[in-house]
Each structure stands twice: as C-alpha cells, then as structure tokens.
XYZ file of C-alpha atoms in Angstrom:
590
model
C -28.481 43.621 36.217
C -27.843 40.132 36.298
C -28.031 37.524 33.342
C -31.283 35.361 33.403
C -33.114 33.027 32.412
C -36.728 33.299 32.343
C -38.928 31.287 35.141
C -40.262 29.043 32.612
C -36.987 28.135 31.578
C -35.800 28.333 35.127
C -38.536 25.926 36.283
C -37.711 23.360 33.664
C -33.370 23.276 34.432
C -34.266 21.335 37.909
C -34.886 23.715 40.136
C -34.563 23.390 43.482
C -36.300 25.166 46.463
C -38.437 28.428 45.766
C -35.602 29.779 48.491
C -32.355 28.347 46.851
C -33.301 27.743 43.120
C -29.793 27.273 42.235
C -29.423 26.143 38.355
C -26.469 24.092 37.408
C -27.530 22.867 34.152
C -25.939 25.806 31.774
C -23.575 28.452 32.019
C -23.529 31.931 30.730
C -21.029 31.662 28.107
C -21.146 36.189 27.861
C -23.015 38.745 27.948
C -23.523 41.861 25.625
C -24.817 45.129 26.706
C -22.963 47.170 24.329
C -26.206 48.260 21.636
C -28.284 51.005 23.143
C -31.526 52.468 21.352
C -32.234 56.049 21.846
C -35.751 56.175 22.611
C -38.705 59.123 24.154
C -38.924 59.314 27.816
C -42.188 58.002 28.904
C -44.241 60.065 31.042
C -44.419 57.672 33.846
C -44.223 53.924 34.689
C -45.583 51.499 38.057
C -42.081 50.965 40.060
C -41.437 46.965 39.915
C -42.394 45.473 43.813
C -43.296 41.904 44.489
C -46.557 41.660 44.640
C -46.840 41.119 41.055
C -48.230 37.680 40.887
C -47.007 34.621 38.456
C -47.177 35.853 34.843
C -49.071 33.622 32.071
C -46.177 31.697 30.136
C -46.362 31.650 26.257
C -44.506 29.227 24.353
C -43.820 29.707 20.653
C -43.044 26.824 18.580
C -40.565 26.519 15.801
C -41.714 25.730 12.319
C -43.502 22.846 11.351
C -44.771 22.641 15.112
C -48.032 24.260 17.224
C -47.811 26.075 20.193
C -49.506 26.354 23.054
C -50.120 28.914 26.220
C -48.816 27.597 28.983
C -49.687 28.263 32.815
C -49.519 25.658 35.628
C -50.693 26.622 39.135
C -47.948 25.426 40.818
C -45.512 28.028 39.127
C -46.536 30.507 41.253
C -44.387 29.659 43.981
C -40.910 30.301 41.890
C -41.961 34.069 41.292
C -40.450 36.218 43.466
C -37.118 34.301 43.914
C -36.637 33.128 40.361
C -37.388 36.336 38.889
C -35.830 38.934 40.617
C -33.464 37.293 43.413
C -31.076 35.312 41.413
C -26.898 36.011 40.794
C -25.335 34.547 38.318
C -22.935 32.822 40.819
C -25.586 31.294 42.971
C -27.010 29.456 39.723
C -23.897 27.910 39.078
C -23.169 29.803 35.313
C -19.924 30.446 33.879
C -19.955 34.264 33.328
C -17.136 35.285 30.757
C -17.577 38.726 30.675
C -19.688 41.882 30.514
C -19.098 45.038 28.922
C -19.343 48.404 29.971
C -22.778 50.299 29.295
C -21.895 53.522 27.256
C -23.546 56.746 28.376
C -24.778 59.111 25.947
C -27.658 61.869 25.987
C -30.875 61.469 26.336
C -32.496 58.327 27.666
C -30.712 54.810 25.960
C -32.685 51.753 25.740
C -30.422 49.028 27.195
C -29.915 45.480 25.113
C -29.151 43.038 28.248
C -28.373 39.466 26.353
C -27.148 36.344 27.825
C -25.284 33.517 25.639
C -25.548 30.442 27.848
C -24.368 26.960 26.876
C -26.236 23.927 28.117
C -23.991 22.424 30.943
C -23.840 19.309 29.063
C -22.751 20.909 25.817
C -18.465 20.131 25.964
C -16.433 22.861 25.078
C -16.505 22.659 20.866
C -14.155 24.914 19.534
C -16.780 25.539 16.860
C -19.618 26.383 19.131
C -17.617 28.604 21.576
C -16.522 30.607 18.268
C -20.201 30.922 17.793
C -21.339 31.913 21.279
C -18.824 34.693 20.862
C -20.004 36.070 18.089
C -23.648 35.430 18.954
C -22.531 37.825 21.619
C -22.383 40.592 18.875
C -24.807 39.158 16.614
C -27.784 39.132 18.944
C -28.044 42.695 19.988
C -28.138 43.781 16.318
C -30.318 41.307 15.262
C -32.995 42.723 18.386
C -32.105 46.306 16.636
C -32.975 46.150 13.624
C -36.137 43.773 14.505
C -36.913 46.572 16.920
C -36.895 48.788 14.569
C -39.089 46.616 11.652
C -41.538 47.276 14.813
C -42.109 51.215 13.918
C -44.810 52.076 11.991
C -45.157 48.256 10.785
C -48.153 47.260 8.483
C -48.365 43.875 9.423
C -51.985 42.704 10.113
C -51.485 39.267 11.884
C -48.891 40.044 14.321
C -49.177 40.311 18.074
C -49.191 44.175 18.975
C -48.276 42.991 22.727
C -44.703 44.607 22.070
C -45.188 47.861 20.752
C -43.766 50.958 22.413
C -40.609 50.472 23.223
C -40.162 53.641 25.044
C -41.817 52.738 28.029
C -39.054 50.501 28.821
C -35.573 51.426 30.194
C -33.715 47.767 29.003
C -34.306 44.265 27.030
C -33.515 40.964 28.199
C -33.048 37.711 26.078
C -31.215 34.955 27.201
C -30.017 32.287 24.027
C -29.354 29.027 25.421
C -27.584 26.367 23.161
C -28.015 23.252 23.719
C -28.514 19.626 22.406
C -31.453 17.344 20.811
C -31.357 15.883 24.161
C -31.707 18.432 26.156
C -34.559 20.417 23.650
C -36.386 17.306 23.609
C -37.181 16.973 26.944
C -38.463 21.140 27.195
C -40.670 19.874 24.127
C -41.902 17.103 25.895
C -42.128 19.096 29.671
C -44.099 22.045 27.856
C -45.522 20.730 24.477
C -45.826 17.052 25.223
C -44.366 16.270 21.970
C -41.320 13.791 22.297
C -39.335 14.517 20.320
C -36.381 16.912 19.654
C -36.889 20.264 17.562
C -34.695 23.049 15.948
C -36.006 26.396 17.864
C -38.078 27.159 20.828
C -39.040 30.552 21.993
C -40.489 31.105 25.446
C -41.700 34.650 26.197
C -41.754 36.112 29.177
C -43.224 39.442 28.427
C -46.453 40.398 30.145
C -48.104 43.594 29.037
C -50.034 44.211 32.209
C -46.811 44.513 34.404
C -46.230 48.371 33.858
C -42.482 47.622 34.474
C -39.088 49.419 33.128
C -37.807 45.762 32.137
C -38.923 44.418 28.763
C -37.811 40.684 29.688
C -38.864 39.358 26.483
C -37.561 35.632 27.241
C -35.792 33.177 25.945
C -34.535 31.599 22.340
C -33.567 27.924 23.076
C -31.625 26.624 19.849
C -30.484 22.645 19.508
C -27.050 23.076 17.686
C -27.294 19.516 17.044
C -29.785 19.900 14.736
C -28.888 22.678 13.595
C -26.273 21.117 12.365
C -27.731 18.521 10.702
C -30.107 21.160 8.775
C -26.768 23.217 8.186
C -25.917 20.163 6.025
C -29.114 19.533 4.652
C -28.937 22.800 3.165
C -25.405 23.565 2.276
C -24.573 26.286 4.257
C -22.343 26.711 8.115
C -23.471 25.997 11.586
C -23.300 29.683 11.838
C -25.534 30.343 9.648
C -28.261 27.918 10.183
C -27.825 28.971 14.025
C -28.630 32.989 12.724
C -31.510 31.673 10.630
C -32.864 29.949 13.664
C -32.157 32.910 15.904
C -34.374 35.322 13.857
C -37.051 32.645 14.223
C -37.197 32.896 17.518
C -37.118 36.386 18.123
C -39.737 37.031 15.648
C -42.092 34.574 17.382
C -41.256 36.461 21.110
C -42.067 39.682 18.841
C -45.539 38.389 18.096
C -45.348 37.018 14.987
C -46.638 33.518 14.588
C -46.985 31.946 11.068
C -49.376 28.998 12.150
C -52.630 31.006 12.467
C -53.482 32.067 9.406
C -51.375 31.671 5.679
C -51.409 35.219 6.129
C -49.416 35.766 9.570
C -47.131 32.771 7.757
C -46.965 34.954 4.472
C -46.158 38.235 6.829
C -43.421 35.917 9.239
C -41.763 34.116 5.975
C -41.012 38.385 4.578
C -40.033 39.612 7.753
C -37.330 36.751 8.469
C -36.074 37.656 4.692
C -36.106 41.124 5.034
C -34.084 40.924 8.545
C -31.813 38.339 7.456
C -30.698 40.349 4.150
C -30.510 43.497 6.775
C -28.030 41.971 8.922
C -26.353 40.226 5.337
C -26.548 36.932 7.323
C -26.516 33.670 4.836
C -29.599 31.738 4.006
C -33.264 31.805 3.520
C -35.590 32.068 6.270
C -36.644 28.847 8.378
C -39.877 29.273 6.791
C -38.841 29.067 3.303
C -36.290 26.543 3.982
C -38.631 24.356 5.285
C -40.922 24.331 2.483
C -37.669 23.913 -0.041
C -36.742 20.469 2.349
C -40.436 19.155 2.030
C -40.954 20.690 -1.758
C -37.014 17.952 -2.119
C -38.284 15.395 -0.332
C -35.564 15.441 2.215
C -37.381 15.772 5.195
C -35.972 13.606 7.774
C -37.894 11.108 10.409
C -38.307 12.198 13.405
C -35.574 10.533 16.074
C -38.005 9.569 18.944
C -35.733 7.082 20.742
C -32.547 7.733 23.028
C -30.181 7.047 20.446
C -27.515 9.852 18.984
C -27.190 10.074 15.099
C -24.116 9.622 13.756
C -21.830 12.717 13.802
C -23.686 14.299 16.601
C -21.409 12.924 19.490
C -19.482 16.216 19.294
C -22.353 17.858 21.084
C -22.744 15.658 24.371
C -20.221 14.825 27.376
C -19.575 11.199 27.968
C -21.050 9.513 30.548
C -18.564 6.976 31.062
C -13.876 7.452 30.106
C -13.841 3.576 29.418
C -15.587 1.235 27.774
C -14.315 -2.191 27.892
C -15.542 -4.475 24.955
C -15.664 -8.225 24.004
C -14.872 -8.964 20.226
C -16.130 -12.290 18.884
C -19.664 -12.001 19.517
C -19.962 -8.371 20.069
C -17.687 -6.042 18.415
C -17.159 -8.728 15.439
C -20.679 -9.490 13.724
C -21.103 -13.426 12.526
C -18.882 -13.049 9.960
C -16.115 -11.882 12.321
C -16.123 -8.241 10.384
C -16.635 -5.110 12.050
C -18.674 -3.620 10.274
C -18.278 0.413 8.932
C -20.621 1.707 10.636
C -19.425 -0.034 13.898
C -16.119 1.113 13.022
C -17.186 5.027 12.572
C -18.619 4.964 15.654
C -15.669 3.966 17.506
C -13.846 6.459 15.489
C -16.128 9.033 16.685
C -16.322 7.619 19.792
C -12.559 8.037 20.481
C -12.740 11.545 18.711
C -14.220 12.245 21.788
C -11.484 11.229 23.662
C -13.357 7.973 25.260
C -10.924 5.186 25.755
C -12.205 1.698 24.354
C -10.346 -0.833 25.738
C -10.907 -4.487 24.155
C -11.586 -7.378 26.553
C -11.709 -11.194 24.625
C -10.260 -14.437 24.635
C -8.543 -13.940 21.517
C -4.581 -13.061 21.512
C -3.532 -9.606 20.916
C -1.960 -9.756 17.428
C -5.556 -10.950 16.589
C -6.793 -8.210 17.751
C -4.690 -5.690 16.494
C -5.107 -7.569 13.226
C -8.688 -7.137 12.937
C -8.807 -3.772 13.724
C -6.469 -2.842 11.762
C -8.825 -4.174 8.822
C -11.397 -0.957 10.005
C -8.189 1.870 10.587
C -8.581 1.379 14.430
C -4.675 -0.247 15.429
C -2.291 1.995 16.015
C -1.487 5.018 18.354
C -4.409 6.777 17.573
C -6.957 3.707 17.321
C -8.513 1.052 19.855
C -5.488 -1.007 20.377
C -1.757 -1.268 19.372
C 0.723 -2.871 21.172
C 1.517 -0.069 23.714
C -2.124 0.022 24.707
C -3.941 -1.692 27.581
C -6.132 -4.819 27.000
C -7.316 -8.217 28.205
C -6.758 -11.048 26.570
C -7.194 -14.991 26.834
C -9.899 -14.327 28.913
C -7.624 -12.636 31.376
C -5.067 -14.340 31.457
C -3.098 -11.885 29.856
C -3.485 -8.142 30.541
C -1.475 -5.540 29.258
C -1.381 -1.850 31.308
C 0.251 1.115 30.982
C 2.355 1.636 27.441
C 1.235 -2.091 26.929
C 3.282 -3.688 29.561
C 2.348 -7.347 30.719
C 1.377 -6.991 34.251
C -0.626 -9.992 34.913
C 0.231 -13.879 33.167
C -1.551 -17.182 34.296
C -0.157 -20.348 33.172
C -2.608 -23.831 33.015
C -1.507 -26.972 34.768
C 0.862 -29.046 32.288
C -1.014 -31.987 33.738
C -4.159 -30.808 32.242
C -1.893 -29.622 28.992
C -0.669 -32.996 28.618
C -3.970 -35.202 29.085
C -5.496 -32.408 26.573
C -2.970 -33.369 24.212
C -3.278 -37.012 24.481
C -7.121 -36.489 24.880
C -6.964 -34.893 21.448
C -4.334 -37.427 19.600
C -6.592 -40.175 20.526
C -10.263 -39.225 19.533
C -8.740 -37.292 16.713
C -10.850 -33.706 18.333
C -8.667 -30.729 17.118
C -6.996 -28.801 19.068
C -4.942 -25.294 19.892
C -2.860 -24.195 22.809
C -2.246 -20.647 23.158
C 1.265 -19.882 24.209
C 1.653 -15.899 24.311
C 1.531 -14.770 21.000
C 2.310 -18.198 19.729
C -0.931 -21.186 18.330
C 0.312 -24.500 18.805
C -1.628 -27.940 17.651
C -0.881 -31.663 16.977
C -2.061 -31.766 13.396
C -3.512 -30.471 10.362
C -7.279 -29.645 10.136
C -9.717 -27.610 8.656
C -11.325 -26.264 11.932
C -7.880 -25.326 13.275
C -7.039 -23.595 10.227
C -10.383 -21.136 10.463
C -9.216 -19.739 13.546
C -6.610 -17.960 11.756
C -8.560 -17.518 8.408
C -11.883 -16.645 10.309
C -11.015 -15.137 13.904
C -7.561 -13.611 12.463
C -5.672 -15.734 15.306
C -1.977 -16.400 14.862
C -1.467 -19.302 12.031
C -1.165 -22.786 14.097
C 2.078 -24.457 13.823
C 2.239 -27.938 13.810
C 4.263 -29.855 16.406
C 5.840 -33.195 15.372
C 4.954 -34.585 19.310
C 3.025 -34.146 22.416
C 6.186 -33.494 24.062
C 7.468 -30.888 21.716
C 4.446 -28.958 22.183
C 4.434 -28.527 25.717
C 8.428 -28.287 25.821
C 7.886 -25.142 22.975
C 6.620 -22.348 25.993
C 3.902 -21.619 28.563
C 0.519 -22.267 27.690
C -2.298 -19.849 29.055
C -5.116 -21.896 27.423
C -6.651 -24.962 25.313
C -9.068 -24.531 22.456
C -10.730 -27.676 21.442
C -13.144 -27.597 18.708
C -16.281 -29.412 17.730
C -19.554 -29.122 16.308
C -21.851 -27.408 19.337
C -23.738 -30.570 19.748
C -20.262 -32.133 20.174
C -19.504 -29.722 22.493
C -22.498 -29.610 24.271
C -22.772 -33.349 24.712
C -19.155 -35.093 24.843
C -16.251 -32.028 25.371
C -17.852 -29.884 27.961
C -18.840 -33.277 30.220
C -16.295 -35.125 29.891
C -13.154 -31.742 30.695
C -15.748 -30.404 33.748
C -15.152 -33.902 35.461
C -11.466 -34.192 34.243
C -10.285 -30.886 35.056
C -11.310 -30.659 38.740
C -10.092 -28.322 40.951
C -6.827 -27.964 38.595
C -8.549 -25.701 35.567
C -11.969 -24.284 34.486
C -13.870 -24.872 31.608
C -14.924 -21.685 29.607
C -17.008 -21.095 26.296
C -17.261 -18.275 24.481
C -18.901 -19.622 21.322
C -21.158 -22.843 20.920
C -18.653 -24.764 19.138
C -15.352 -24.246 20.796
C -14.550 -25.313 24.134
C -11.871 -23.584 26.467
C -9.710 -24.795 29.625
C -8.069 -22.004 31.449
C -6.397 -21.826 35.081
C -8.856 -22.006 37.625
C -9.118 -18.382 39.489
C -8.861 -16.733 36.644
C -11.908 -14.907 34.341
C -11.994 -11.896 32.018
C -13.499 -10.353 34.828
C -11.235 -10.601 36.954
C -8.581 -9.602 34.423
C -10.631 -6.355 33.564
C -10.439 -5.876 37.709
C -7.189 -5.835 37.688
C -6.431 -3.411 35.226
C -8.704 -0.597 35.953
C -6.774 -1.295 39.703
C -3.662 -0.560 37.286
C -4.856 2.118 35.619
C -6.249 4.217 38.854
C -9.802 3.682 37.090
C -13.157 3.366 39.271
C -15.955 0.908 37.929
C -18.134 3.416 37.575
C -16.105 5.213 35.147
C -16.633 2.303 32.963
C -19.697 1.042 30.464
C -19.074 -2.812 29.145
C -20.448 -4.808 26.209
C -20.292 -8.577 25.458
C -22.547 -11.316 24.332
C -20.842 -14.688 25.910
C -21.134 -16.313 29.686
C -17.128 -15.360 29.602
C -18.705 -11.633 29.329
C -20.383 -12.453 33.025
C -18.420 -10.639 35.177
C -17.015 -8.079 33.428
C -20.975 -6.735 33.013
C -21.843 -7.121 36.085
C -18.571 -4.922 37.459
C -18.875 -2.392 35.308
C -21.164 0.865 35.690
C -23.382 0.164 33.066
C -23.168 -3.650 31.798
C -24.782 -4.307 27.926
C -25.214 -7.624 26.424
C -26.404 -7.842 22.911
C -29.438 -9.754 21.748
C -27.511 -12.635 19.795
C -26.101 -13.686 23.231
C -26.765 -16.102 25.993
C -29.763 -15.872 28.386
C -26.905 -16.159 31.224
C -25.310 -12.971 30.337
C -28.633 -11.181 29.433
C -29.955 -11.694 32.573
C -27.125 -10.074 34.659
C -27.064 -7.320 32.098
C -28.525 -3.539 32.797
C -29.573 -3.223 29.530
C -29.915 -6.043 26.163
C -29.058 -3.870 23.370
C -29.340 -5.095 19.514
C -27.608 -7.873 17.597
C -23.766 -7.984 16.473
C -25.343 -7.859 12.937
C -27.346 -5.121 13.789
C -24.127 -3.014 14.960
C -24.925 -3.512 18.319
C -21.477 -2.051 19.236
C -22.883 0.909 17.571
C -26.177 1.610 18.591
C -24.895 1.010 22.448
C -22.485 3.843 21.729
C -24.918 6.650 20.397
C -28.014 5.255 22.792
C -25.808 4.942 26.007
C -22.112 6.163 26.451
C -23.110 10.058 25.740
C-alpha cells in the first residue's frame, strides 16, 4: 500500500496529465503502520474496481473559518489514476521509511499514515524532529479518537464514520507546510485569501462499500503554528498536536460551526483526547476564544510578504542579493534601521549571501554595518568578503581580494582640482581607502560624519594631492540646484570621451573612468565568483543602480528613487524609510 495523498489534495499540488499525475511539490517525510486495532470481521464487503465514479470532496475548515462541500465536474477525470495508480516514486516524494506490519490473531485494522513535508519547506532541524515523532504520534492519536467513536453520545456529530469493522486499513496523509503554500489551498478551495492554521480534507465516501477507510488529509501551516505556539506560550510541538486533533476530529465528523452545541461537543472531545494522549495545551477551540477573550488576535496577512521570524520555513529563491547602500539599505538619515538590520540577520541565517554594491569605499561600509552587528565573518561584509565599491571601480572577490581597479585620467584629476580651487566648489578624491580634498569645509566634513566615509585629509597643493596615490573617483558637492544647473553641465562637456559623469544623490556629483559602472563591476564578480544572474535578486534607488537591476534576476528599486531606475525595475518596492530593504526581503527573496 502506497503513501497518498488524497485527489483533492492531489489535484491542487499541480498535477499533471490524468495519465502521468506526477506530484513534485512534497515529499513523504515517513510512514507509520505500526498501530493495529483488533476489530469483528464483517460479513462481507463490494471488492474495490474502477468503475467507482469521482467521490464528492468535503472540506473542513479550521476554527474561526466556514467550510464548504466541494465538487467540481472536471475532477472526474483524475479518479482512477490519482486514486489508485500512483507510487510513491513516480510522484516525486522522499520516502524515509516504512515499518513492518505485525501479524497477530484475528483480523487487525491497519493505521496507514503518511508524514509529508511541503517541497518548499527546507530541511529545519526542528520540523524534521517533529515529522518523526508525528510518525508515532499520529497513529495513537487516530486510536484513541477511534475509540471515543464506540458507543459515543454525541448528538451533532457526523455518523458517516461509524463501524470501523467493515474496513481492513486507515489512511491519513499530514502534510506540513507553509502560510504560503496553505494560503493558496484556502484560496483554490475556500476562496478566502488568506493563510490559515489547519485544513482537513476528507476523502471518505460512505457509499463506496470498500476495505479502505481513506479518511484524507490534515494540512497544517507550521508557520503559523508557530506564531500561535508563541502567542500562547507553549512549543511548536505542541501547538502542531493541538492542531492535529483538530483536524482529525473534523474528518471524524465533528464540526463546531453548526450549532453552539456541535462547538460545545468538538471543544470536550479535543480536551478529552488531548489529556488522553497527555499532549500540552488546550484545545484550538478554547484557545481561540482565550486569544480573542486577550485581545491578541492578530490581522490577517493578506499580502505576499513573510513576517518576521518566519523565513526559517521557506527556500530562497535567489543565493545573492546584491544591494546599494545610500539610498537603499541606508534610510535618509544614513541609519539602517533595526528592523532592516534583523532582516538581513535572518536573511543570512538562512544562508543567503548579501553582497553590498555602492559608491562608497569599503571601510565605510564596513563601518556602518558594523553600527547594526552585520561586519565581520559572520555579517554582510568584512574585509575578506566580496563587494563593489566606487561604483565599480573597485571589486573585491574571493577572501576579499582586489581583482578589478580603474584609475581616472589625471588630466581630468587635475582640471577637477583647479576647477574646484577656483570657484571655491568642495571637493573629494577617492584614492583606495584614502579621502583627499584641497580645503576645509563643512560639506566635505559630512561625508565622514554623515555617510561614515574615511575623514578627508587636507592637502597643502594641487600637486600634492594627485602626487599622494591613484584616484578612482571625484566627488564634488553642491546644493542639487547647483548641481543640476552649473556642475553636471559644465563636467558632461569637459570630461568628454576621457571620464563619465555619475550621480548617486541630488547634491553630489561624481566623475569616474569612462567604461566603467557598478554594473559592470557587479558583472564581473558574479563572473569571479562562478555565479549566474539568475541566482541573483538586486535593490537600489539611484540611476548608478541602472544596470545592476536590469542584470540581475529580479531587479527592485525603492519608491524614494529616480523615475530612471523605476522604470527598468521588475518591481518598485517601498521607501528607504519605510525599510524597503526589509519588506523586499520577506515579500520577494523567499
């Protein structure tokens, strides 16, 4: 007998063809046949053929939601194969391991139940410990529920499961999975949008005079789970147990949304099982009405984006992201803020890379970050990690090594100086990890208070600043009409063919070798690093940002920044002082 899913289930993880229907989307983490119930023989039973046509599906909802019956026409066509054709190979699972059935006298009633994880579930330590012992935990749980069954008084339940001798096994299937991934069955089957703790889908149809009691399957989102684990002080584990009886009460016929009766005769059952088992917590019944009766109830997420913590329970889409800093990763007071910061933190928990991308120098960099506990070996940048810098002119591979360098024309360096000494316009040269200017002013002196950049030193001459060591790039600064009006006119005609003129923020202006971009640079070192461009997502804000979004797999500018650069982007997230860093990082790179 081979683990299953049921067809509604089945019909909603992308099937294929009703001849193929192979299922990649989870894998059957084990299987436990060990529990057997010793039941009477019944007298006689209607062999299984297949001629049987589609069943009706039922889908029970978890507290506080309705449910619904649920047939479509078109289901018909994935009986016969779905059902009762498919391996667990040929749907693509990953089948640990099944244990032997134990013979005894008499006839035994076997307990068939699959553990799948959702295929884009990663491989927690946490949750595999609880698949494993979900693999124990189940079968007793469908025991002693079975066994609540006998001689039961309830008036409100659904008698459609009742004698349990007419059947020779059980099968449930629990599948795990995340809000993601439960949101879209709620929306496929309930047309509510939005993610939920529990689902239960039963398969069971009384007319089918079968030996198989395939009662269905219990669909549990571990990420909220976890976040209702939290709420109400208890383990994963237990809120995942608590959720489990849920479900298999509802598949039992119990339903506490028709009458306060059934709820009154659902909300003592899940007690009375729980304490049975001696499994921790109240019942999701009761615990829901202690939430609402605290007033912690939650809002409802109804957009793409992750909540914070939950990035444990999805797969990256993308093993780099490359990301601008002034503009984007820095808000407009060049901080990054905390909650920017935790995300990264979680971000690289994950074991994403972030790579950083700007025209600042890398000791600024590193110097910023280091504000937020993200320099170092374990953080977003140190000095043995890759990164491009003065808008690629700089980029650092493998254990940090320089691998690329442009230099600017000391013709332009020179009439930049001069240019600078005579109309009194500030200005910085970057050489390496060095700031050099002409003399003292307040707007050179914010780019090491402000944008953390290596403290300017003061040359005594034009000639002892371009004699001190290579320059890479010019940084003149102005108000951004002055920019806009005098700086950037006058250096585009000046400059030629010999440099380009760059800016990153309204009131700076930048003259860099000509052939050379942050694009380019970021080219260059995925080339180094063996990386693709579609294993990369990328997020700036500036026209320096240009290239680098439209290269990479998924290219984000945020909302603060230039029309330019939002109109090549594939998405315009938020603001840098709405965390726009952030929010790009739970909506987009999981």
């Amino acid at each position: 007998m081979h683990p299953r899913l049921s067809l509604l289930l089945l019909s909603t993880l992308n099937t294929s063809s009703p001849s193929t229907c192979t299922v990649s989307m989870a894998r059957v983490f084990s299987r436990a046949s060990s529990l057997h119930l010793i039941t009477p023989r019944p007298s006689s039973f209607i062999p299984l053929t297949n001629r049987f046509p589609a069943p009706p599906l039922s889908l029970y909802a978890p507290l506080p939601r309705t449910f619904h019956s649920l047939y479509r026409e078109d289901d018909r066509r994935f009986t016969r194969s779905i059902r009762w054709g498919i391996s667990a190979s040929q749907r693509g699972y990953r089948k640990v391991r099944r244990q032997a059935v134990r013979k005894s006298k008499g006839k035994e009633l076997e307990l068939s139940v699959s553990i799948c994880i959702e295929d884009e579930l990663p491989d927690d330590p946490e949750l595999l410990s609880i698949a494993e012992l979900l693999r124990l935990n189940v079968p007793m749980a469908m025991k002693l529920a079975f066994d609540g069954l006998k001689d039961s008084a309830y008036q409100t339940r659904d008698t459609a499961i009742s004698d349990l001798g007419a059947f020779d096994s059980v099968e449930l299937s629990v599948l795990l999975c995340n809000d993601e991934f439960i949101r879209k069955l709620n929306k496929e089957w309930r047309d509510e949008d939005h993610a939920t703790d529990v689902l239960s889908m039963s398969q069971h149809v009384p007319q089918l005079k079968i030996p198989v009691l395939m009662m269905g399957d219990i669909v549990i989102s571990v990420e909220t789970a976890a976040r209702q684990a939290d709420e109400r002080g208890h383990s994963l584990l237990d809120e995942i147990r608590i959720l489990l009886v849920h479900g298999l009460l509802h598949l039992l016929g119990f339903d506490h949304e028709i009458s306060e009766e059934a709820e009154t005769e659902m909300e003592k059952e899940e007690e009375l099982l729980l304490k049975s088992l001696g499994w921790k917590g109240k019942g999701l019944i009761q615990s829901a009405y202690d939430t609402e009766t605290n007033g912690n109830l939650q809002a409802e997420n109804l957009d793409d984006r992750k909540k914070e913590g939950s990035l444990r329970f999805y797969k990256p889409k993308f093993s780099y992201v490359f990301c601008d800093m002034d503009g984007t990763l820095l808000n407009s007071k060049s901080h990054i803020s905390m909650a920017t910061a935790k995300a990264l933190k979680e971000a690289l928990s994950r074991g994403v890379k972030v790579v950083i991308a700007t025209g600042k120098a890398r000791p600024a960099a590193i110097s910023i970050l280091k504000m937020v506990d993200l320099a170092g070996k374990d953080g977003v940048i140190s000095e043995f990690s890759p990164g491009v810098f003065l808008q690629g002119l700089l980029v650092y591979g493998k254990q940090g090594q320089e691998i690329f360098r442009s230099n600017l024309d000391p013709s332009v360096c020179r009439e930049a100086c001069l240019y600078s000494l005579e109309h009194k316009v500030p200005l910085v040269a970057f050489a390496n990890d060095r700031c050099l200017t002409l003399f003292d002013h307040p707007l050179v002196h914010s780019l090491h208070t402000i944008y953390s950049e290596p403290k300017a030193e003061i040359m005594p001459s034009v000639e002892h600043l371009l004699s001190a060591a290579d320059i890479q790039k010019l940084l003149f600064f102005d108000t951004a009409e002055g920019v806009a009006t005098k700086l950037r006119p006058y250096w585009s005609e000046a400059t030629g063919d010999r440099a380009s003129i760059v800016q990153a923020v309204p009131d700076m202006l930048e003259i860099v070798p000509c052939g050379t971009s942050k694009g380019r640079g970021v080219k260059m070192l995925l080339d180094h690093l063996g990386v693709t461009a579609k294993e990369i997502m990328a997020i700036g804000d500036g026209e320096n940002d240009i290239e680098m979004l439209e290269l990479a797999s998924l290219g984000i500018a945020l909302s603060n920044g230039s029309e330019k650069t939002k109109a090549v982007a594939d998405i315009v997230g938020i603001s840098n002082d709405e965390d726009g860093v952030a929010d790009a990082i739970y909506r987009c790179w999981f």
